[in-house]
Short mmCIF file of C-alpha atoms and ligand atoms in Angstrom, two decimals:
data_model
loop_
_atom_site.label_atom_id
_atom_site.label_comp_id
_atom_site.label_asym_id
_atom_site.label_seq_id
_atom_site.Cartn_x
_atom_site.Cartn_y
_atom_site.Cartn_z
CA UNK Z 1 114.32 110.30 58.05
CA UNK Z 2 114.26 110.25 54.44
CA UNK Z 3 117.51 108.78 53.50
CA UNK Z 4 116.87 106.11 55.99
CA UNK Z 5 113.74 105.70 53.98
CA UNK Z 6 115.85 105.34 51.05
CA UNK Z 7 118.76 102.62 52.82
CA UNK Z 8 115.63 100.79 53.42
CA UNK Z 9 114.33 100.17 50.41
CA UNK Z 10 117.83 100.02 48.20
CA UNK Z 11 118.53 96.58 51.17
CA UNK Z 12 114.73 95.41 50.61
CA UNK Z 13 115.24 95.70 46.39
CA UNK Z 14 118.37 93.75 46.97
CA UNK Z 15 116.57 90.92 48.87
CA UNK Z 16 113.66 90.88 46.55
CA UNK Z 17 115.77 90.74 43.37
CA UNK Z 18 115.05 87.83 41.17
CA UNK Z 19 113.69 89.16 38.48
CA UNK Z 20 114.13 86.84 35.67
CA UNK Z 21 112.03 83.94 37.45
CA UNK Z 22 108.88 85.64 36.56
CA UNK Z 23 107.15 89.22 35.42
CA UNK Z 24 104.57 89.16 37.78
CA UNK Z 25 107.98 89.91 40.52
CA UNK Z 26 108.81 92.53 38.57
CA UNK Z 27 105.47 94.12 38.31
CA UNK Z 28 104.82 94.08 42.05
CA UNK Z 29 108.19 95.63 42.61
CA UNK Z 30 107.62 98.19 40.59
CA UNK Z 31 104.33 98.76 42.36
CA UNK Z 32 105.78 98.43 45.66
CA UNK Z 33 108.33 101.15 44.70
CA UNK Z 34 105.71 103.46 43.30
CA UNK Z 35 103.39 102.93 46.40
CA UNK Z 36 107.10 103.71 48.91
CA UNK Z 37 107.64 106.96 46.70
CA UNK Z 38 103.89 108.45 46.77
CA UNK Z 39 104.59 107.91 50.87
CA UNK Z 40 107.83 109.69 50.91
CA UNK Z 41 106.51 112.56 49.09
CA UNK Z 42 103.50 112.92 51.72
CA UNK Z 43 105.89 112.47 54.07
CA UNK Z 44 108.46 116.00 52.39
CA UNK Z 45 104.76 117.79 52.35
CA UNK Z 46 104.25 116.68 56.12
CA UNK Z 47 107.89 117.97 57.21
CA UNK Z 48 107.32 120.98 55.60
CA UNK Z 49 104.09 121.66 57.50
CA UNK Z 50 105.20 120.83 60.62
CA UNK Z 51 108.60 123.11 60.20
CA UNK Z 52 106.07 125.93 60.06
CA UNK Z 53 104.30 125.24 62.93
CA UNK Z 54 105.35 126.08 66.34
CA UNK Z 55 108.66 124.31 67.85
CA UNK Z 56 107.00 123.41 71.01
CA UNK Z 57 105.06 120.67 69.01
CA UNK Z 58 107.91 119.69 66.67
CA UNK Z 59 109.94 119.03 69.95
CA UNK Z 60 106.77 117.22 71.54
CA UNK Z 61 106.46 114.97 68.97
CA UNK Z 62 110.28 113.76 68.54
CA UNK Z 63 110.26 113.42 72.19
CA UNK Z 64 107.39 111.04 71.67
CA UNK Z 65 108.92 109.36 69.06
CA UNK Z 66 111.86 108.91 70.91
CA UNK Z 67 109.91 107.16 73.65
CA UNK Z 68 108.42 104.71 70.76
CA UNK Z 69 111.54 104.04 69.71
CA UNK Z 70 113.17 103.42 72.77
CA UNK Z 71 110.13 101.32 73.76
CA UNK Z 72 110.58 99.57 71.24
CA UNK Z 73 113.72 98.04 72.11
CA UNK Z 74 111.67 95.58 74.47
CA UNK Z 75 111.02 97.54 77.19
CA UNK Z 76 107.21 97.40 78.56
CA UNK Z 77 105.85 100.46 79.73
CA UNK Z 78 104.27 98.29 82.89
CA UNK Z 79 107.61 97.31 83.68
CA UNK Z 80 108.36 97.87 87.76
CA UNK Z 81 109.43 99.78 88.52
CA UNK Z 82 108.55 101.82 85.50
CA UNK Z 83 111.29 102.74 83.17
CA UNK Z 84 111.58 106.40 81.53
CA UNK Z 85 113.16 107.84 79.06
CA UNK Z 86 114.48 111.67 80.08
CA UNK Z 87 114.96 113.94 77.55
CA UNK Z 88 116.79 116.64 79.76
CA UNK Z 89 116.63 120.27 78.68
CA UNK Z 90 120.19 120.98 79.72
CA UNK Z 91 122.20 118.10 77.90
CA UNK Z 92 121.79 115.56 75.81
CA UNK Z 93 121.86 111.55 76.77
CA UNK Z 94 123.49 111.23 73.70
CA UNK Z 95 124.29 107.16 73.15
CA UNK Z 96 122.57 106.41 76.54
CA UNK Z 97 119.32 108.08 74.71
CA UNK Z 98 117.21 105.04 75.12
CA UNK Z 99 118.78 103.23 78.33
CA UNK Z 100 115.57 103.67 80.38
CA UNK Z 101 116.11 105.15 83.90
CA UNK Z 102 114.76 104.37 87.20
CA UNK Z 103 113.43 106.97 89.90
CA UNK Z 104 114.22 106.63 93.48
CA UNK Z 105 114.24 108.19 96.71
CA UNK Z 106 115.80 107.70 99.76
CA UNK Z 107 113.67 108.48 103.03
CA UNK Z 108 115.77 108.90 106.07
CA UNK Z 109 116.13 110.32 109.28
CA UNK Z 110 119.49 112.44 110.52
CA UNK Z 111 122.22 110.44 111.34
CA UNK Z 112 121.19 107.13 110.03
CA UNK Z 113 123.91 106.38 107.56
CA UNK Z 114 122.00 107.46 104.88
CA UNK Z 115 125.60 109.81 103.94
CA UNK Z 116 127.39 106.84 103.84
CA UNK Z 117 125.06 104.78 102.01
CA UNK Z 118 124.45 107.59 99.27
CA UNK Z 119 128.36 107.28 98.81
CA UNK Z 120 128.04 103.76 98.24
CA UNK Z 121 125.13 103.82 95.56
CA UNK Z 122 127.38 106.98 93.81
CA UNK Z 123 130.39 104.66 93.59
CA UNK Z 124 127.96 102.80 90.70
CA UNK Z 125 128.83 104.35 87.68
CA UNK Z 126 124.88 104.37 86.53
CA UNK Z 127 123.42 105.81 89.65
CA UNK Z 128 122.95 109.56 90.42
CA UNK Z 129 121.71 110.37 93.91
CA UNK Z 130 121.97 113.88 94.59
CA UNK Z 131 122.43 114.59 98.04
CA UNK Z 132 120.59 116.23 100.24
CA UNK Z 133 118.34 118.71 98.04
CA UNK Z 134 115.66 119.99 100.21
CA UNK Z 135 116.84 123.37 101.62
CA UNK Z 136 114.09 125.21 103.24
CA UNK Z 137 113.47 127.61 99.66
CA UNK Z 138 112.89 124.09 98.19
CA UNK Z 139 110.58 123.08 100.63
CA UNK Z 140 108.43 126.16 101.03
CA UNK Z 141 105.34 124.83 99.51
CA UNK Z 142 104.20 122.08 97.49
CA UNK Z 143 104.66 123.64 94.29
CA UNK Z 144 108.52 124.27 95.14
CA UNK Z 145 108.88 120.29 96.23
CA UNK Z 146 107.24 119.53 92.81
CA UNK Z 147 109.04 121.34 90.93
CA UNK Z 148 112.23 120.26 92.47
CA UNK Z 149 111.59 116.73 91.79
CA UNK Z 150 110.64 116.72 87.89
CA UNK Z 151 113.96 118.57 87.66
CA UNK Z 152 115.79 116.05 89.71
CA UNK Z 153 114.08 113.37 87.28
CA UNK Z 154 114.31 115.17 84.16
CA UNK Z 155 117.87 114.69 85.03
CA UNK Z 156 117.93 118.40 85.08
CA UNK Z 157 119.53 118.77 88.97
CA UNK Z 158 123.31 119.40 88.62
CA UNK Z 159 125.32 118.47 91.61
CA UNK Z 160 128.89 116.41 92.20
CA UNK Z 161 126.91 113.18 92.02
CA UNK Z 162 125.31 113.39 88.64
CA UNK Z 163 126.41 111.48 86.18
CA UNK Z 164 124.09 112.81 83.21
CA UNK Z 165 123.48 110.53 79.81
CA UNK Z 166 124.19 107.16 80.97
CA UNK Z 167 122.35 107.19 84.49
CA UNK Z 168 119.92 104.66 85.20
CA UNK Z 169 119.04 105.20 88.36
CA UNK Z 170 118.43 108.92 89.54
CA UNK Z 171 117.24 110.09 93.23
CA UNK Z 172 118.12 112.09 96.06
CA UNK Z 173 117.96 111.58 99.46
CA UNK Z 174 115.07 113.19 101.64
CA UNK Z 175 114.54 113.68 105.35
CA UNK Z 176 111.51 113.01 106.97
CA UNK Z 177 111.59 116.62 108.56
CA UNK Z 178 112.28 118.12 105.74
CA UNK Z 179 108.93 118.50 104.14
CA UNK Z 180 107.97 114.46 103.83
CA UNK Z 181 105.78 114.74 106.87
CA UNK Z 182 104.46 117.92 106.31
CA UNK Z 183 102.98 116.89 102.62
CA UNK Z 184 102.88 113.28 102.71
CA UNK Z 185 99.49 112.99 100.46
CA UNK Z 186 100.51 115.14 97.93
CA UNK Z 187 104.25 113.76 97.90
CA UNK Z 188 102.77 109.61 97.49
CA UNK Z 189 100.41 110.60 94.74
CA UNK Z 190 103.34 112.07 92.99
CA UNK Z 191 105.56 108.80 93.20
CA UNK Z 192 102.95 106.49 92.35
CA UNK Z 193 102.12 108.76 89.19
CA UNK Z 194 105.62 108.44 88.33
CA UNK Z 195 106.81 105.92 89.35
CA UNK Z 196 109.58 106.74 91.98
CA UNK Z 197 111.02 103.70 94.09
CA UNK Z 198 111.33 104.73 98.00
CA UNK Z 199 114.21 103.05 99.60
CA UNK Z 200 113.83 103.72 103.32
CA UNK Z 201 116.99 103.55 105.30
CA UNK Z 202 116.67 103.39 108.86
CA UNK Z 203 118.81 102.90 112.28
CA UNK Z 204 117.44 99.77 114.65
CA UNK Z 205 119.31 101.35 117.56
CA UNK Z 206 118.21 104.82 118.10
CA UNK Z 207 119.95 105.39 121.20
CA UNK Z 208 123.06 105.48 118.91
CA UNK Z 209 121.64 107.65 116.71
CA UNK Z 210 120.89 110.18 119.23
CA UNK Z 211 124.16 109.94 120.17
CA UNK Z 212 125.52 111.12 116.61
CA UNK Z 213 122.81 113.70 116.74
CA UNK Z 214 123.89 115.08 119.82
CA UNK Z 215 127.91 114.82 119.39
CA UNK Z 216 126.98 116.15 115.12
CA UNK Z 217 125.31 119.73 117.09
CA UNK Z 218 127.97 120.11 119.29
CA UNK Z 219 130.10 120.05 116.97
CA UNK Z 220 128.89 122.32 114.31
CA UNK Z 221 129.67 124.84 116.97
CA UNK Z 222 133.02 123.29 118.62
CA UNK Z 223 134.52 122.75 114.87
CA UNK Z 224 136.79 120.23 116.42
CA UNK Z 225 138.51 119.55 113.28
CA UNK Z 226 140.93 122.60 112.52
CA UNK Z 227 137.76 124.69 113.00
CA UNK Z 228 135.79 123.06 110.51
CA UNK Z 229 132.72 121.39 111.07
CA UNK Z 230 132.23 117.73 109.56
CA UNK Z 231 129.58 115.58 109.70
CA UNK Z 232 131.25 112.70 108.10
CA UNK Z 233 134.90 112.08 107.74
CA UNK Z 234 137.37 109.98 105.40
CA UNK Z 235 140.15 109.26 108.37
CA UNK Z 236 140.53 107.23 111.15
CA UNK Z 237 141.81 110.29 113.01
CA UNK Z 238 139.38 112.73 112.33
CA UNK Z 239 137.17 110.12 113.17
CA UNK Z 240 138.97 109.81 116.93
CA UNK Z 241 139.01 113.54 117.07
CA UNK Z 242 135.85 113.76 116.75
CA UNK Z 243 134.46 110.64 118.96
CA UNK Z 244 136.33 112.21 121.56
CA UNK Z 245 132.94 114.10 122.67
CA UNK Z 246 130.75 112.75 124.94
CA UNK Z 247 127.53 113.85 124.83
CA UNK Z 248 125.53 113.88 128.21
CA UNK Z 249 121.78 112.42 127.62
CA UNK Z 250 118.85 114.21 128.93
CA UNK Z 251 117.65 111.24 130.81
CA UNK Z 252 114.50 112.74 131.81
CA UNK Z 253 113.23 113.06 128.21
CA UNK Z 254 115.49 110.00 126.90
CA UNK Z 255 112.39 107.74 126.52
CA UNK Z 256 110.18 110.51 125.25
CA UNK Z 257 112.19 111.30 122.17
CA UNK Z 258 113.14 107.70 121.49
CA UNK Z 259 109.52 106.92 121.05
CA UNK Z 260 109.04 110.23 118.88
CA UNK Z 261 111.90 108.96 116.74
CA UNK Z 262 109.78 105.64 116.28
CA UNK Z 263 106.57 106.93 115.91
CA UNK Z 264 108.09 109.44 113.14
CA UNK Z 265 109.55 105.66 111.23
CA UNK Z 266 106.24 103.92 111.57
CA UNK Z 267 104.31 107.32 110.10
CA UNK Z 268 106.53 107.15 107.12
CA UNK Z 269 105.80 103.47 106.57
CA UNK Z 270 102.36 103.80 106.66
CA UNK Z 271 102.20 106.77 104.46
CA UNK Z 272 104.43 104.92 101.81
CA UNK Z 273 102.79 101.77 101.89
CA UNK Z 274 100.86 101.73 98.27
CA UNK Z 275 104.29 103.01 97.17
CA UNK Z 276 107.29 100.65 95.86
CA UNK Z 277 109.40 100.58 98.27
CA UNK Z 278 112.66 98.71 100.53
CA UNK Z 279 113.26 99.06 103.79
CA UNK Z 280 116.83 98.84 104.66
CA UNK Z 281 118.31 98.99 108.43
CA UNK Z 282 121.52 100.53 108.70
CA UNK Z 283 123.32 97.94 111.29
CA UNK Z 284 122.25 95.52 108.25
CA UNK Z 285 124.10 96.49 105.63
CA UNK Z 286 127.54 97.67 107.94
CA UNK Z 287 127.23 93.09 109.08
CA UNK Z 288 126.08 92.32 105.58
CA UNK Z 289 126.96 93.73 102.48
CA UNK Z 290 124.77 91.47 100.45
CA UNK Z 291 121.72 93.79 101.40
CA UNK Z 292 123.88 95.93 99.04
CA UNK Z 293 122.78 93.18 96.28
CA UNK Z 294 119.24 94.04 97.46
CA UNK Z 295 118.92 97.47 96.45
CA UNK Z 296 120.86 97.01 93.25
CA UNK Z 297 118.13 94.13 92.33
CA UNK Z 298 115.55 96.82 93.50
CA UNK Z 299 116.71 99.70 91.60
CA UNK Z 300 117.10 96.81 88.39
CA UNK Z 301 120.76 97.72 88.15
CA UNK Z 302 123.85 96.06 86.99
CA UNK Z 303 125.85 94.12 89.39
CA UNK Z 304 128.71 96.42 91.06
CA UNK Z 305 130.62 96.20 93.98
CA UNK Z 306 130.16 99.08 95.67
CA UNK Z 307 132.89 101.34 97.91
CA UNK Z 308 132.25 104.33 100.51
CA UNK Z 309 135.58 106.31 101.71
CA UNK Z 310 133.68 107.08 104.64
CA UNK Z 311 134.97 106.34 108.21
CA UNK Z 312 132.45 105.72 111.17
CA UNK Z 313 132.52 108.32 113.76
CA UNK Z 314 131.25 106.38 116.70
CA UNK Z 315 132.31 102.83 116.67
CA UNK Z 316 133.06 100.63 119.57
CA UNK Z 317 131.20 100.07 123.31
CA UNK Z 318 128.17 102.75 123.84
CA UNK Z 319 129.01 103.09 127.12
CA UNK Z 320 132.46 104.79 126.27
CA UNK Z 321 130.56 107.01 124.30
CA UNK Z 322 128.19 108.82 126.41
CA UNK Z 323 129.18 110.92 129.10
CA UNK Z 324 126.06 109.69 131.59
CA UNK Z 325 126.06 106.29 130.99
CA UNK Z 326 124.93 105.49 134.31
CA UNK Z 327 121.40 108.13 134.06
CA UNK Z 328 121.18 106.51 130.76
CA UNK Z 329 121.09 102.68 131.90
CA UNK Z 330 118.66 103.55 135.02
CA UNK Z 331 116.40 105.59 132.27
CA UNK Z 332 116.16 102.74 129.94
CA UNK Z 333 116.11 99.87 132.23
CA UNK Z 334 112.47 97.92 131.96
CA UNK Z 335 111.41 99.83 129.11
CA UNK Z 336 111.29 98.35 125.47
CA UNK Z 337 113.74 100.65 124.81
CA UNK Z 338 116.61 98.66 127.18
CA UNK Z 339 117.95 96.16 124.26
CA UNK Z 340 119.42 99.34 122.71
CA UNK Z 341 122.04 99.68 125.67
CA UNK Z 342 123.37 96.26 125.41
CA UNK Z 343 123.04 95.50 121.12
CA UNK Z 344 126.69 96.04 119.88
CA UNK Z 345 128.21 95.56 116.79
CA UNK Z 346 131.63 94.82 114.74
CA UNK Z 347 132.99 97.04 112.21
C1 NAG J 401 105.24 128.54 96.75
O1 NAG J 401 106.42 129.26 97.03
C2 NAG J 401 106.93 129.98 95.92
C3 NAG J 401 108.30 130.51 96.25
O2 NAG J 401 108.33 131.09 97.52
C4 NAG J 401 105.93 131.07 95.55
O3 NAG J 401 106.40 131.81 94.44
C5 NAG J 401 104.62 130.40 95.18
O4 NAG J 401 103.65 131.38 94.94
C6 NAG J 401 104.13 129.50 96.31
N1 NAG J 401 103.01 128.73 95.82
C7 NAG J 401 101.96 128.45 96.57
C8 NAG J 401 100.90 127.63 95.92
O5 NAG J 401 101.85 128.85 97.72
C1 NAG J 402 126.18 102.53 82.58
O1 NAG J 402 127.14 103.46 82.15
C2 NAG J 402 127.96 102.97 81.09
C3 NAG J 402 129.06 103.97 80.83
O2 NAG J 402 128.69 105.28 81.02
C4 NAG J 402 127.09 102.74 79.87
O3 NAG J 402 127.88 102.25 78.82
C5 NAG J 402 126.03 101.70 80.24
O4 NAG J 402 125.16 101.50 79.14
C6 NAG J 402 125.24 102.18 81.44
N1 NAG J 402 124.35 101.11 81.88
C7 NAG J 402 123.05 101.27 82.02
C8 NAG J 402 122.28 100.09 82.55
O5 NAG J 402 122.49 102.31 81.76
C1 NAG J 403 144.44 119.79 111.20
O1 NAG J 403 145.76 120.24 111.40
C2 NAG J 403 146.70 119.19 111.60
C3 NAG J 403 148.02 119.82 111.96
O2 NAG J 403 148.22 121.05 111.34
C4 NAG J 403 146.77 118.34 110.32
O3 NAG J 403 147.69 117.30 110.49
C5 NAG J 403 145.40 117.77 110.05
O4 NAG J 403 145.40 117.06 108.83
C6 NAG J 403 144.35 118.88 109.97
N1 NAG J 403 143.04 118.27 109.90
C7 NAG J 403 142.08 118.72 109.13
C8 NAG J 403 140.76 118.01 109.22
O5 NAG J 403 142.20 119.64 108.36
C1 NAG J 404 115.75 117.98 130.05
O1 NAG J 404 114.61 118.28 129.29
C2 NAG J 404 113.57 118.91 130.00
C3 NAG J 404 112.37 119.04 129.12
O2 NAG J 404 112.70 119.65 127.89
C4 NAG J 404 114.08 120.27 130.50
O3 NAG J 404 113.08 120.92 131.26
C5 NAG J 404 115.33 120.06 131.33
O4 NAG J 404 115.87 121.32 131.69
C6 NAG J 404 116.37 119.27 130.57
N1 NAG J 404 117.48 118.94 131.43
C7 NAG J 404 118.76 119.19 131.09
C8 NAG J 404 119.79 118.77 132.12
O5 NAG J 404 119.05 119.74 130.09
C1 NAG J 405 122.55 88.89 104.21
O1 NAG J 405 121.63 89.53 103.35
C2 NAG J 405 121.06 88.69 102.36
C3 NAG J 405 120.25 89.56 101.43
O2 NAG J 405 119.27 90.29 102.10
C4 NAG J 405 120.24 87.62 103.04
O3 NAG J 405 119.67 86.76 102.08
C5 NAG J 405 121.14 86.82 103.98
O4 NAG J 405 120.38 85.88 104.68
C6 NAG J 405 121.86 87.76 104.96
N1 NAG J 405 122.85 87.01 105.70
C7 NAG J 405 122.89 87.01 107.03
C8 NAG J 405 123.99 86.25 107.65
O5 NAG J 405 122.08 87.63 107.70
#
């Protein structure tokens, strides 16, 4: 700091010198220069003091110099979604110090594409969305979910998908049933306080979703592939293998849990409302990848085309896919559930 001190003045001497035009230059440079050293020398006493005080404040006040600084650089602490500046305790940012970051979080249900679409956003070179983090230790209380998200946003969470000092965009993606419903007051206070984006990634057709539900349990005892089990696959033949199942439908409780399903999307929505947040359908983004533009203009990103390996599981007819398609029909017929059977996509 007191070298730079020192560049500083040695450039302003050099615009200021003209001297010979008049004393009266001279004599406030030479008052200026006085006035610049009596501050430099408070400043050696200051250093000194703090050195000797605890390290907890020394590294309290860089960090808060750091933010001023970085601040500085034109970015407006009312900015939205509000920027931050991490200063991790496991790594430094090191040139990416003051490229403010962005907090999301995105709220899904099982089997909604919300694998595939966290592959997508990870294919950004500036995003780090860290799976699926809530394991039931996480999730105990509270106190274990808070403390499990300032790490994820301290940058602090180490998994495949982080991408440490030049992330601008860091999140996770979070089940509803895995502690969202349970502590939804506590859990909103703590992203409007900070500032975390929700991006909400749903499925319009839940009948298909119950479908990968179903066929995604069975197999996680079947193994079907070489007696592994996968819940998402990167071939076209593992893919086949492991359409290949036919789940049969409880028909008599077919209605019941679709409306469960829906009643669990509209809780979320109005629990999140005073929150920032996107709402993104699933079957949108597989017909239009320009959605894709929407959540990089949410999440203030640079522009990327974005890539998944993935391979869909179920595509093609719902009908093939379901072992009592004919229960199924007569379950859903004249309810508002009926559209699901017939809606079909292209992939
Ligand atoms: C939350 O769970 C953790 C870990 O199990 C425990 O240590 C802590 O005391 C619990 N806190 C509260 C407030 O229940
Ligand atoms: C994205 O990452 C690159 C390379 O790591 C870095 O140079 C760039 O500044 C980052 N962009 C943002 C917006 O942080
Ligand atoms: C399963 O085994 C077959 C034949 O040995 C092989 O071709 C295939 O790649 C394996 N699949 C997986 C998912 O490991
Ligand atoms: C369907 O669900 C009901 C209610 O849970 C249950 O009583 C019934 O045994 C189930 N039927 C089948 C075929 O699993
Ligand atoms: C695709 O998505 C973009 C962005 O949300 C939207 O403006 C556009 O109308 C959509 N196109 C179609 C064909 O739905």
């Amino acid at each position: 700091m007191a070298e730079d001190i020192i560049c500083f003045l040695n450039k302003d001497e050099l615009v200021i010198k003209a001297p010979k035009k008049s004393p009266m230059v001279l004599r406030m440079v030479v008052l200026l220069f006085a006035m610049v050293c009596g501050v430099y020398i408070c400043l050696i006493c200051l250093r000194q003091q703090t050195s000797s005080s605890s390290k907890i404040r020394l590294l309290n006040v860089r960090v808060n110099d750091e933010e001023q600084h970085c601040r500085a650089n034109g970015i407006e602490k009312w900015e939205t979604p509000p920027v931050h500046f991490p200063k991790p305790k496991t790594f430094s940012r090191e040139e990416c110090v003051c490229n403010p970051v962005r907090f999301f979080a995105i709220l899904s249900m099982q089997r909604s594409g919300s694998g595939w679409f966290e592959t997508l956003l990870n294919s950004h070179m500036n995003v780090s969305s860290n799976g699926e983090i809530f394991s039931k230790e996480r999730r105990r209380n509270v106190s274990t979910i808070i403390n499990t998200l300032d790490k994820v946003y301290n940058l602090d969470f180490f998994t495949s998908a982080s991408k440490n000092e030049c992330t601008a965009a860091v999140g996770f993606k979070w089940m509803l049933n895995q502690g969202v419903m349970q502590h939804p007051k506590e859990i909103v206070e703590y992203f409007d306080e900070r500032g975390v984006s929700a991006i909400f990634l749903f499925r319009r057709n839940l009948l298909r979703r119950m479908i990968s539900v179903l066929a995604n349990v069975y197999d996680s005892q079947a193994k079907l592939l070489n007696g592994t089990h996968k819940s998402h696959v990167h071939s076209s033949k593992d893919a086949q293998i492991l359409a290949k199942y036919k789940p049969k439908v409880n028909a008599s409780i077919l209605v019941h849990n679709l409306k469960q399903a829906e009643k669990t999307t509209t809780r979320a929505l109005e629990y999140f409302k005073s929150t920032r947040h996107i709402v993104l359908y699933y079957e949108d983004i597989v017909n239009n990848r320009t959605k894709l533009v929407d959540v990089q203009d949410f999440l203030r990103l640079p522009y990327r085309e974005l890539t998944s390996r993935q391979v869909k599981i179920h595509s093609g007819p719902l009908s093939k896919q379901i072992d009592n398609w004919g229960g199924v029909q007569k379950a859903l017929e004249g309810t508002s559930y009926e559209h699901f059977l017939h809606v079909d996509y292209q992939l």
